[in-house]
PDB file of C-alpha atoms and ligand atoms in Angstrom:
ATOM      1  CA  MET A   1      20.457   0.916  -7.313  1.00 83.00           C
ATOM      2  CA  ALA A   2      16.268  -0.971  -6.573  1.00 94.00           C
ATOM      3  CA  ARG A   3      15.993  -3.151  -3.089  1.00 97.00           C
ATOM      4  CA  THR A   4      15.901  -6.994  -4.154  1.00 98.00           C
ATOM      5  CA  VAL A   5      14.069  -9.242  -2.380  1.00 98.00           C
ATOM      6  CA  LYS A   6      18.436 -10.074  -1.002  1.00 98.00           C
ATOM      7  CA  ASP A   7      18.485  -6.868   0.207  1.00 98.00           C
ATOM      8  CA  ILE A   8      14.971  -6.602   2.597  1.00 98.00           C
ATOM      9  CA  VAL A   9      16.802  -9.980   3.931  1.00 98.00           C
ATOM     10  CA  ASP A  10      20.047  -8.330   4.660  1.00 98.00           C
ATOM     11  CA  MET A  11      18.523  -5.646   6.656  1.00 98.00           C
ATOM     12  CA  LYS A  12      16.880  -8.209   9.624  1.00 98.00           C
ATOM     13  CA  LYS A  13      20.373 -10.132   9.278  1.00 97.00           C
ATOM     14  CA  ASN A  14      22.424  -6.694  10.117  1.00 98.00           C
ATOM     15  CA  GLY A  15      19.965  -4.725  12.299  1.00 98.00           C
ATOM     16  CA  LYS A  16      18.298  -2.353   9.761  1.00 98.00           C
ATOM     17  CA  LYS A  17      14.538  -1.591   9.897  1.00 98.00           C
ATOM     18  CA  ILE A  18      12.798  -2.396   7.081  1.00 98.00           C
ATOM     19  CA  SER A  19       9.874   1.298   6.068  1.00 98.00           C
ATOM     20  CA  VAL A  20       7.099   0.384   4.586  1.00 98.00           C
ATOM     21  CA  LEU A  21       3.980   2.612   2.362  1.00 98.00           C
ATOM     22  CA  THR A  22       1.019   1.216   0.619  1.00 98.00           C
ATOM     23  CA  SER A  23       0.902   2.970  -2.134  1.00 98.00           C
ATOM     24  CA  TYR A  24      -1.642   2.870  -6.211  1.00 98.00           C
ATOM     25  CA  ASP A  25      -0.887   6.047  -7.638  1.00 98.00           C
ATOM     26  CA  TYR A  26       2.201   6.634  -9.883  1.00 98.00           C
ATOM     27  CA  ALA A  27       2.330  10.512  -8.365  1.00 98.00           C
ATOM     28  CA  LEU A  28       2.577   9.476  -4.318  1.00 98.00           C
ATOM     29  CA  ALA A  29       4.340   6.537  -5.611  1.00 98.00           C
ATOM     30  CA  SER A  30       7.291   8.599  -6.897  1.00 98.00           C
ATOM     31  CA  LEU A  31       7.045  10.530  -4.047  1.00 98.00           C
ATOM     32  CA  CYS A  32       7.248   7.658  -1.793  1.00 98.00           C
ATOM     33  CA  ASP A  33      10.124   5.798  -3.614  1.00 98.00           C
ATOM     34  CA  LYS A  34      12.215   9.967  -3.676  1.00 98.00           C
ATOM     35  CA  ALA A  35      12.057   9.893   0.133  1.00 98.00           C
ATOM     36  CA  GLY A  36      13.277   6.667   0.025  1.00 98.00           C
ATOM     37  CA  VAL A  37      11.251   3.979   1.596  1.00 98.00           C
ATOM     38  CA  ASP A  38      12.439   0.229   1.087  1.00 98.00           C
ATOM     39  CA  ILE A  39       9.314  -0.852   0.269  1.00 98.00           C
ATOM     40  CA  LEU A  40       5.915   0.256  -1.593  1.00 98.00           C
ATOM     41  CA  LEU A  41       2.727  -1.661  -0.718  1.00 98.00           C
ATOM     42  CA  VAL A  42       0.531  -2.020  -3.786  1.00 98.00           C
ATOM     43  CA  GLY A  43      -1.912  -2.872  -0.501  1.00 98.00           C
ATOM     44  CA  ASP A  44      -5.667  -4.371  -1.846  1.00 98.00           C
ATOM     45  CA  SER A  45      -6.310  -1.490   1.321  1.00 97.00           C
ATOM     46  CA  ALA A  46      -7.136   0.554  -2.112  1.00 98.00           C
ATOM     47  CA  GLY A  47      -9.695  -0.543  -2.104  1.00 98.00           C
ATOM     48  CA  MET A  48     -10.743   1.273   0.862  1.00 96.00           C
ATOM     49  CA  VAL A  49      -9.175   4.571   0.469  1.00 97.00           C
ATOM     50  CA  VAL A  50      -8.426   4.913  -3.546  1.00 98.00           C
ATOM     51  CA  LEU A  51     -11.811   3.312  -4.545  1.00 98.00           C
ATOM     52  CA  GLY A  52     -14.428   3.949  -1.414  1.00 97.00           C
ATOM     53  CA  TYR A  53     -15.668   0.215  -0.487  1.00 96.00           C
ATOM     54  CA  GLU A  54     -16.706  -0.515   3.134  1.00 93.00           C
ATOM     55  CA  ASN A  55     -13.611  -3.072   3.279  1.00 94.00           C
ATOM     56  CA  THR A  56     -11.138  -4.950   1.318  1.00 96.00           C
ATOM     57  CA  LEU A  57     -13.450  -7.843  -0.043  1.00 95.00           C
ATOM     58  CA  PRO A  58     -15.407  -6.669  -3.360  1.00 97.00           C
ATOM     59  CA  VAL A  59     -11.214  -5.975  -5.113  1.00 98.00           C
ATOM     60  CA  THR A  60     -10.694  -7.184  -8.407  1.00 98.00           C
ATOM     61  CA  MET A  61      -7.812  -8.807 -10.068  1.00 98.00           C
ATOM     62  CA  GLU A  62      -8.328  -6.639 -12.809  1.00 98.00           C
ATOM     63  CA  GLN A  63      -8.030  -3.551  -9.759  1.00 98.00           C
ATOM     64  CA  MET A  64      -4.578  -4.446  -8.372  1.00 98.00           C
ATOM     65  CA  GLU A  65      -3.033  -4.521 -11.884  1.00 99.00           C
ATOM     66  CA  ILE A  66      -3.612  -1.204 -12.614  1.00 98.00           C
ATOM     67  CA  PHE A  67      -2.408  -0.265  -9.016  1.00 98.00           C
ATOM     68  CA  VAL A  68       0.547  -2.236  -9.741  1.00 99.00           C
ATOM     69  CA  GLY A  69       1.066  -1.047 -12.826  1.00 98.00           C
ATOM     70  CA  ALA A  70       1.279   3.175 -11.422  1.00 98.00           C
ATOM     71  CA  VAL A  71       3.005   1.872  -8.770  1.00 98.00           C
ATOM     72  CA  SER A  72       5.200   0.243 -10.296  1.00 98.00           C
ATOM     73  CA  ARG A  73       6.227   3.527 -13.695  1.00 98.00           C
ATOM     74  CA  ALA A  74       7.187   5.170 -10.411  1.00 98.00           C
ATOM     75  CA  LYS A  75       9.703   3.506  -9.484  1.00 97.00           C
ATOM     76  CA  GLN A  76      12.785   4.083  -8.728  1.00 98.00           C
ATOM     77  CA  ASN A  77      14.471   2.262  -6.002  1.00 98.00           C
ATOM     78  CA  ALA A  78      11.858   0.387  -3.783  1.00 98.00           C
ATOM     79  CA  LEU A  79      11.351  -2.987  -3.627  1.00 98.00           C
ATOM     80  CA  ILE A  80       7.376  -3.396  -4.834  1.00 98.00           C
ATOM     81  CA  VAL A  81       5.376  -6.060  -3.434  1.00 98.00           C
ATOM     82  CA  GLY A  82       1.456  -6.327  -5.189  1.00 98.00           C
ATOM     83  CA  ASP A  83      -1.701  -7.791  -2.417  1.00 98.00           C
ATOM     84  CA  LEU A  84      -3.256 -10.807  -3.415  1.00 98.00           C
ATOM     85  CA  PRO A  85      -7.092  -9.333  -3.150  1.00 98.00           C
ATOM     86  CA  PHE A  86      -9.782 -11.767  -1.698  1.00 98.00           C
ATOM     87  CA  MET A  87     -10.537 -14.822  -3.365  1.00 98.00           C
ATOM     88  CA  SER A  88      -7.377 -14.301  -6.045  1.00 98.00           C
ATOM     89  CA  TYR A  89      -5.115 -17.408  -4.132  1.00 98.00           C
ATOM     90  CA  GLN A  90      -8.076 -18.965  -1.573  1.00 97.00           C
ATOM     91  CA  ALA A  91     -10.324 -21.560  -4.373  1.00 97.00           C
ATOM     92  CA  SER A  92      -6.692 -23.127  -5.422  1.00 98.00           C
ATOM     93  CA  ILE A  93      -3.182 -23.054  -6.067  1.00 98.00           C
ATOM     94  CA  THR A  94      -3.267 -22.934  -9.896  1.00 98.00           C
ATOM     95  CA  ASP A  95      -5.667 -19.613  -8.868  1.00 98.00           C
ATOM     96  CA  ALA A  96      -3.047 -18.640  -6.240  1.00 98.00           C
ATOM     97  CA  ILE A  97       0.002 -19.445  -9.004  1.00 98.00           C
ATOM     98  CA  ALA A  98      -1.717 -17.481 -12.285  1.00 98.00           C
ATOM     99  CA  ASN A  99      -2.703 -14.256 -10.681  1.00 98.00           C
ATOM    100  CA  SER A 100       0.883 -13.892  -8.594  1.00 99.00           C
ATOM    101  CA  GLY A 101       2.452 -14.770 -12.147  1.00 98.00           C
ATOM    102  CA  ARG A 102      -0.694 -11.745 -13.081  1.00 99.00           C
ATOM    103  CA  LEU A 103       0.370  -9.432 -10.255  1.00 99.00           C
ATOM    104  CA  ILE A 104       4.340  -9.776 -11.880  1.00 98.00           C
ATOM    105  CA  LYS A 105       3.359  -9.052 -15.460  1.00 98.00           C
ATOM    106  CA  ALA A 106       2.265  -5.813 -14.370  1.00 98.00           C
ATOM    107  CA  GLY A 107       5.100  -4.877 -12.757  1.00 98.00           C
ATOM    108  CA  ALA A 108       5.238  -6.445  -9.178  1.00 98.00           C
ATOM    109  CA  ASP A 109       8.432  -8.037  -7.872  1.00 98.00           C
ATOM    110  CA  THR A 110       6.696  -9.622  -4.786  1.00 98.00           C
ATOM    111  CA  VAL A 111       3.186 -11.423  -3.486  1.00 99.00           C
ATOM    112  CA  LYS A 112       1.629 -10.802  -0.520  1.00 98.00           C
ATOM    113  CA  LEU A 113      -1.185 -12.873   0.772  1.00 98.00           C
ATOM    114  CA  GLU A 114      -2.923 -13.204   4.193  1.00 98.00           C
ATOM    115  CA  GLY A 115      -2.263 -16.762   6.233  1.00 97.00           C
ATOM    116  CA  GLY A 116      -0.837 -18.516   8.191  1.00 97.00           C
ATOM    117  CA  GLN A 117      -0.007 -22.672   8.127  1.00 98.00           C
ATOM    118  CA  THR A 118      -3.258 -22.978   6.242  1.00 96.00           C
ATOM    119  CA  VAL A 119      -1.648 -21.363   3.358  1.00 98.00           C
ATOM    120  CA  ALA A 120       2.011 -22.992   3.575  1.00 98.00           C
ATOM    121  CA  ASP A 121       0.684 -24.689   0.520  1.00 98.00           C
ATOM    122  CA  THR A 122       0.434 -21.777  -1.496  1.00 98.00           C
ATOM    123  CA  VAL A 123       3.188 -20.107  -0.635  1.00 98.00           C
ATOM    124  CA  SER A 124       5.806 -22.468  -1.328  1.00 98.00           C
ATOM    125  CA  ALA A 125       3.653 -23.645  -4.326  1.00 98.00           C
ATOM    126  CA  ILE A 126       4.174 -19.788  -5.248  1.00 98.00           C
ATOM    127  CA  VAL A 127       7.928 -20.071  -4.379  1.00 98.00           C
ATOM    128  CA  GLU A 128       8.715 -22.424  -6.145  1.00 98.00           C
ATOM    129  CA  THR A 129       7.889 -21.082  -9.855  1.00 98.00           C
ATOM    130  CA  GLY A 130      10.641 -18.258  -8.480  1.00 98.00           C
ATOM    131  CA  ILE A 131       7.955 -15.652  -7.509  1.00 98.00           C
ATOM    132  CA  PRO A 132       8.550 -14.225  -3.468  1.00 98.00           C
ATOM    133  CA  VAL A 133       6.446 -13.852  -1.313  1.00 98.00           C
ATOM    134  CA  MET A 134       4.948 -11.320   1.590  1.00 98.00           C
ATOM    135  CA  GLY A 135       3.134 -12.983   4.249  1.00 98.00           C
ATOM    136  CA  HIS A 136       0.811 -11.473   6.472  1.00 98.00           C
ATOM    137  CA  ILE A 137      -0.438 -12.650   9.964  1.00 97.00           C
ATOM    138  CA  GLY A 138      -2.625 -11.151  12.832  1.00 96.00           C
ATOM    139  CA  PHE A 139      -5.063  -9.450  12.045  1.00 94.00           C
ATOM    140  CA  GLN A 140      -6.273 -10.503   8.297  1.00 94.00           C
ATOM    141  CA  PRO A 141      -8.833  -7.836   6.505  1.00 93.00           C
ATOM    142  CA  GLN A 142     -10.025 -10.304   4.088  1.00 94.00           C
ATOM    143  CA  THR A 143     -11.248 -12.715   6.415  1.00 89.00           C
ATOM    144  CA  THR A 144      -9.988 -11.960  10.208  1.00 77.00           C
ATOM    145  CA  ALA A 145     -12.825  -8.829   9.514  1.00 73.00           C
ATOM    146  CA  LEU A 146     -15.413 -10.796   8.845  1.00 77.00           C
ATOM    147  CA  SER A 147     -15.556 -13.156  11.198  1.00 80.00           C
ATOM    148  CA  GLN A 148     -14.535 -10.971  14.298  1.00 78.00           C
ATOM    149  CA  GLY A 149     -14.573  -7.484  13.567  1.00 78.00           C
ATOM    150  CA  TYR A 150     -10.780  -6.078  13.796  1.00 81.00           C
ATOM    151  CA  LYS A 151      -9.343  -6.899  16.974  1.00 88.00           C
ATOM    152  CA  VAL A 152      -5.819  -6.915  18.224  1.00 89.00           C
ATOM    153  CA  GLN A 153      -4.609 -10.797  17.695  1.00 89.00           C
ATOM    154  CA  GLY A 154      -2.088 -11.857  20.393  1.00 90.00           C
ATOM    155  CA  ARG A 155      -3.907 -10.674  23.137  1.00 92.00           C
ATOM    156  CA  THR A 156      -4.286 -14.485  25.189  1.00 94.00           C
ATOM    157  CA  ALA A 157      -1.322 -17.174  25.563  1.00 96.00           C
ATOM    158  CA  ASP A 158      -3.389 -19.569  22.842  1.00 95.00           C
ATOM    159  CA  GLY A 159      -3.771 -16.999  21.210  1.00 95.00           C
ATOM    160  CA  ALA A 160      -0.081 -16.466  20.516  1.00 97.00           C
ATOM    161  CA  ILE A 161       0.726 -19.988  20.217  1.00 97.00           C
ATOM    162  CA  ARG A 162      -1.067 -20.194  16.321  1.00 96.00           C
ATOM    163  CA  LEU A 163       0.366 -17.218  16.062  1.00 97.00           C
ATOM    164  CA  ILE A 164       3.907 -17.710  16.231  1.00 98.00           C
ATOM    165  CA  GLU A 165       3.055 -21.138  14.187  1.00 98.00           C
ATOM    166  CA  ASP A 166       2.012 -19.786  11.455  1.00 98.00           C
ATOM    167  CA  ALA A 167       4.601 -17.135  11.437  1.00 98.00           C
ATOM    168  CA  LYS A 168       7.282 -20.346  11.572  1.00 98.00           C
ATOM    169  CA  ALA A 169       4.442 -21.854   8.968  1.00 98.00           C
ATOM    170  CA  LEU A 170       5.065 -18.918   6.552  1.00 98.00           C
ATOM    171  CA  GLU A 171       9.137 -19.544   7.216  1.00 98.00           C
ATOM    172  CA  GLU A 172       9.599 -22.818   6.640  1.00 98.00           C
ATOM    173  CA  ALA A 173       7.393 -22.278   3.370  1.00 98.00           C
ATOM    174  CA  GLY A 174      10.121 -20.194   1.272  1.00 98.00           C
ATOM    175  CA  ALA A 175       8.473 -16.628   2.690  1.00 98.00           C
ATOM    176  CA  PHE A 176      10.718 -13.918   2.461  1.00 98.00           C
ATOM    177  CA  SER A 177       9.245 -11.729   5.359  1.00 98.00           C
ATOM    178  CA  ILE A 178       6.031 -11.448   6.798  1.00 98.00           C
ATOM    179  CA  ALA A 179       3.494  -8.498   7.949  1.00 98.00           C
ATOM    180  CA  LEU A 180       2.295  -8.485  11.682  1.00 98.00           C
ATOM    181  CA  GLU A 181      -1.211  -7.107  11.713  1.00 97.00           C
ATOM    182  CA  MET A 182      -2.581  -6.330  14.981  1.00 96.00           C
ATOM    183  CA  VAL A 183      -0.856  -8.427  16.479  1.00 97.00           C
ATOM    184  CA  SER A 184       0.696  -7.714  20.393  1.00 96.00           C
ATOM    185  CA  ASN A 185       4.020  -6.096  21.412  1.00 97.00           C
ATOM    186  CA  GLU A 186       4.690  -8.590  23.454  1.00 97.00           C
ATOM    187  CA  VAL A 187       4.292 -11.985  20.477  1.00 97.00           C
ATOM    188  CA  ALA A 188       5.844  -8.857  17.903  1.00 98.00           C
ATOM    189  CA  LYS A 189       8.677  -9.388  19.609  1.00 98.00           C
ATOM    190  CA  ILE A 190       8.605 -12.871  20.097  1.00 98.00           C
ATOM    191  CA  ILE A 191       8.003 -14.060  16.766  1.00 98.00           C
ATOM    192  CA  SER A 192      10.651 -10.688  14.923  1.00 98.00           C
ATOM    193  CA  GLU A 193      13.516 -12.924  17.384  1.00 98.00           C
ATOM    194  CA  THR A 194      12.598 -16.178  16.668  1.00 97.00           C
ATOM    195  CA  ILE A 195      11.808 -16.813  12.686  1.00 98.00           C
ATOM    196  CA  SER A 196      14.989 -15.374  10.481  1.00 98.00           C
ATOM    197  CA  ILE A 197      13.046 -13.061   7.606  1.00 98.00           C
ATOM    198  CA  PRO A 198      12.055  -9.633   8.303  1.00 98.00           C
ATOM    199  CA  THR A 199       8.462  -9.061  10.295  1.00 98.00           C
ATOM    200  CA  ILE A 200       7.277  -6.020   8.853  1.00 98.00           C
ATOM    201  CA  GLY A 201       4.449  -4.415  11.759  1.00 98.00           C
ATOM    202  CA  ILE A 202       1.425  -2.588  11.213  1.00 98.00           C
ATOM    203  CA  GLY A 203       0.174  -2.396  14.987  1.00 97.00           C
ATOM    204  CA  SER A 204       2.173  -4.231  16.106  1.00 98.00           C
ATOM    205  CA  GLY A 205       4.564  -2.490  17.826  1.00 97.00           C
ATOM    206  CA  VAL A 206       8.405  -1.022  18.462  1.00 98.00           C
ATOM    207  CA  HIS A 207      10.499  -4.989  17.483  1.00 98.00           C
ATOM    208  CA  CYS A 208       9.064  -5.649  14.173  1.00 98.00           C
ATOM    209  CA  ASP A 209      12.122  -5.251  11.923  1.00 98.00           C
ATOM    210  CA  GLY A 210      10.373  -2.656   9.769  1.00 98.00           C
ATOM    211  CA  GLN A 211       6.576  -1.063   9.892  1.00 98.00           C
ATOM    212  CA  VAL A 212       4.273  -0.235   6.953  1.00 98.00           C
ATOM    213  CA  LEU A 213       1.701   2.028   7.092  1.00 98.00           C
ATOM    214  CA  VAL A 214      -1.174   3.198   5.231  1.00 98.00           C
ATOM    215  CA  VAL A 215       0.004   6.266   3.035  1.00 98.00           C
ATOM    216  CA  HIS A 216      -3.276   8.143   2.972  1.00 97.00           C
ATOM    217  CA  ASP A 217      -3.487   7.189   6.607  1.00 97.00           C
ATOM    218  CA  ILE A 218       0.753   9.288   7.654  1.00 97.00           C
ATOM    219  CA  LEU A 219      -0.734  12.269   5.031  1.00 97.00           C
ATOM    220  CA  GLY A 220      -4.041  12.359   7.254  1.00 96.00           C
ATOM    221  CA  LEU A 221      -5.907  12.439   3.588  1.00 95.00           C
ATOM    222  CA  TYR A 222      -8.829   9.619   4.559  1.00 92.00           C
ATOM    223  CA  GLU A 223     -10.740  10.910   7.013  1.00 86.00           C
ATOM    224  CA  LYS A 224     -13.640   7.119   7.392  1.00 88.00           C
ATOM    225  CA  LEU A 225     -11.390   5.104   9.748  1.00 82.00           C
ATOM    226  CA  LYS A 226      -8.767   6.856  12.320  1.00 86.00           C
ATOM    227  CA  PRO A 227      -6.093   3.644  14.094  1.00 90.00           C
ATOM    228  CA  LYS A 228      -4.694   4.379  17.047  1.00 93.00           C
ATOM    229  CA  PHE A 229      -1.385   2.695  15.892  1.00 96.00           C
ATOM    230  CA  VAL A 230      -1.490   5.468  13.314  1.00 96.00           C
ATOM    231  CA  LYS A 231       0.918   8.299  13.731  1.00 97.00           C
ATOM    232  CA  GLN A 232      -0.680  11.297  11.246  1.00 96.00           C
ATOM    233  CA  TYR A 233       2.935  13.190   9.804  1.00 97.00           C
ATOM    234  CA  LEU A 234       0.298  15.682   7.611  1.00 96.00           C
ATOM    235  CA  SER A 235      -3.367  16.267   7.610  1.00 96.00           C
ATOM    236  CA  LEU A 236      -3.721  17.215   4.117  1.00 97.00           C
ATOM    237  CA  SER A 237      -7.192  16.515   3.863  1.00 96.00           C
ATOM    238  CA  ASP A 238      -7.472  19.944   5.536  1.00 96.00           C
ATOM    239  CA  GLU A 239      -5.068  21.550   2.935  1.00 97.00           C
ATOM    240  CA  VAL A 240      -6.694  20.275   0.229  1.00 97.00           C
ATOM    241  CA  VAL A 241     -10.057  21.211   1.521  1.00 97.00           C
ATOM    242  CA  LYS A 242      -8.185  24.761   1.792  1.00 98.00           C
ATOM    243  CA  ALA A 243      -6.562  24.912  -1.380  1.00 98.00           C
ATOM    244  CA  VAL A 244     -10.453  23.713  -3.610  1.00 98.00           C
ATOM    245  CA  SER A 245     -12.255  26.648  -2.475  1.00 98.00           C
ATOM    246  CA  ASN A 246      -9.775  29.531  -3.208  1.00 98.00           C
ATOM    247  CA  TYR A 247     -10.052  27.880  -5.753  1.00 98.00           C
ATOM    248  CA  LYS A 248     -13.349  28.276  -6.534  1.00 98.00           C
ATOM    249  CA  LYS A 249     -12.988  31.375  -4.633  1.00 98.00           C
ATOM    250  CA  ASP A 250     -11.317  32.872  -7.582  1.00 98.00           C
ATOM    251  CA  VAL A 251     -13.136  30.782 -10.325  1.00 98.00           C
ATOM    252  CA  GLU A 252     -16.340  32.618  -9.121  1.00 98.00           C
ATOM    253  CA  ASP A 253     -15.040  36.621  -8.134  1.00 98.00           C
ATOM    254  CA  GLY A 254     -12.925  36.248 -12.101  1.00 98.00           C
ATOM    255  CA  LYS A 255      -9.215  36.409 -10.375  1.00 98.00           C
ATOM    256  CA  PHE A 256      -8.361  32.518 -12.264  1.00 98.00           C
ATOM    257  CA  PRO A 257      -7.495  33.007 -14.532  1.00 98.00           C
ATOM    258  CA  ALA A 258      -4.790  35.224 -14.488  1.00 97.00           C
ATOM    259  CA  GLU A 259      -3.005  36.653 -17.509  1.00 95.00           C
ATOM    260  CA  GLU A 260      -0.165  34.659 -16.642  1.00 97.00           C
ATOM    261  CA  ASN A 261      -2.495  31.275 -17.353  1.00 97.00           C
ATOM    262  CA  TRP A 262      -4.173  31.851 -20.730  1.00 97.00           C
ATOM    263  CA  PHE A 263      -2.786  32.044 -24.399  1.00 97.00           C
ATOM    264  CA  SER A 264      -2.737  35.076 -26.663  1.00 97.00           C
ATOM    265  CA  MET A 265      -3.787  35.073 -30.126  1.00 97.00           C
ATOM    266  CA  GLU A 266      -0.146  35.608 -32.421  1.00 98.00           C
ATOM    267  CA  GLU A 267       0.933  39.198 -32.626  1.00 97.00           C
ATOM    268  CA  GLY A 268      -1.425  41.374 -35.173  1.00 98.00           C
ATOM    269  CA  GLU A 269      -3.830  38.014 -35.763  1.00 98.00           C
ATOM    270  CA  TYR A 270      -6.176  39.767 -33.272  1.00 98.00           C
ATOM    271  CA  GLU A 271      -7.313  42.707 -35.352  1.00 98.00           C
ATOM    272  CA  LYS A 272      -7.377  40.723 -38.741  1.00 98.00           C
ATOM    273  CA  LEU A 273      -9.820  38.060 -37.482  1.00 98.00           C
ATOM    274  CA  LYS A 274     -12.029  41.424 -36.131  1.00 97.00           C
ATOM    275  CA  GLU A 275     -11.990  42.772 -39.264  1.00 97.00           C
ATOM    276  CA  LYS A 276     -12.319  39.338 -41.294  1.00 97.00           C
ATOM    277  CA  ILE A 277     -15.472  38.978 -37.925  1.00 94.00           C
TER     278      ILE A 277
HETATM  279  O1  KIV B   1      -3.642  -3.950   1.970  1.00 77.01           O
HETATM  280  C1  KIV B   1      -3.018  -3.393   2.866  1.00 77.01           C
HETATM  281  O2  KIV B   1      -2.411  -2.287   3.007  1.00 77.01           O
HETATM  282  C2  KIV B   1      -2.410  -4.332   3.518  1.00 77.01           C
HETATM  283  C3  KIV B   1      -1.438  -3.279   5.403  1.00 77.01           C
HETATM  284  C4  KIV B   1      -0.520  -4.470   5.612  1.00 77.01           C
HETATM  285  C5  KIV B   1      -1.231  -1.942   4.775  1.00 77.01           C
HETATM  286  O3  KIV B   1      -1.851  -5.506   3.625  1.00 77.01           O
END
């Protein structure tokens, strides 16, 4: 049975950790779903790891709809969260509702947007339309990256209080969970113990109710950034380079294709053809 938002919220109540991975395409999403992750997050990180942008800012709604559609066709059990890209919800609540609707129509079960107290009204307006929302505080790639660069959040008492207030505001606005990105371990613990909805950490320590990582990072497929918080389970880029070099060599040496890889004419037809030409 496919996970629902209620299942995810209940996991926190039952003390069960929530596993989340990003997904952007049919093939990898099918494998992540088969492996049993609870949530497939179609993150705007697609802009970097799939589309090759320097950051997530250029990502458009049209691109996110394509990624969400591909992942939704792969999904059997996981809940799908679709990320609202930069400027798809900031200008007005009307935009936010319309663009959330577009991601749901593309196949997402819920949406995610960045921001705390400043987006609380937007979150409650989207939730009122019936669309579940995951919040995202701490380091926010769509804005923090512009003003501060990559920086751990909540290392000072004042910064921590702002984050705790942000988390409470999102819970009050009706968010069903909150991603905490690069929040200090201590502050992530306080937030996770203070609010009743699940916290999903990325670089935010062990006390979060769940964890999310970019799938390309755990598989060792994206070599441009290697954040300290990532645990790499495979070195797929090395494997891919090895496989592709072997393929190139086989082509050059005439070893590929071999008989099992080609198709033959029907029996006797080749001789007939030769007579005719
Ligand atoms: O876009 C993304 O991948 C995210 C994360 C929380 C990893 O927002």
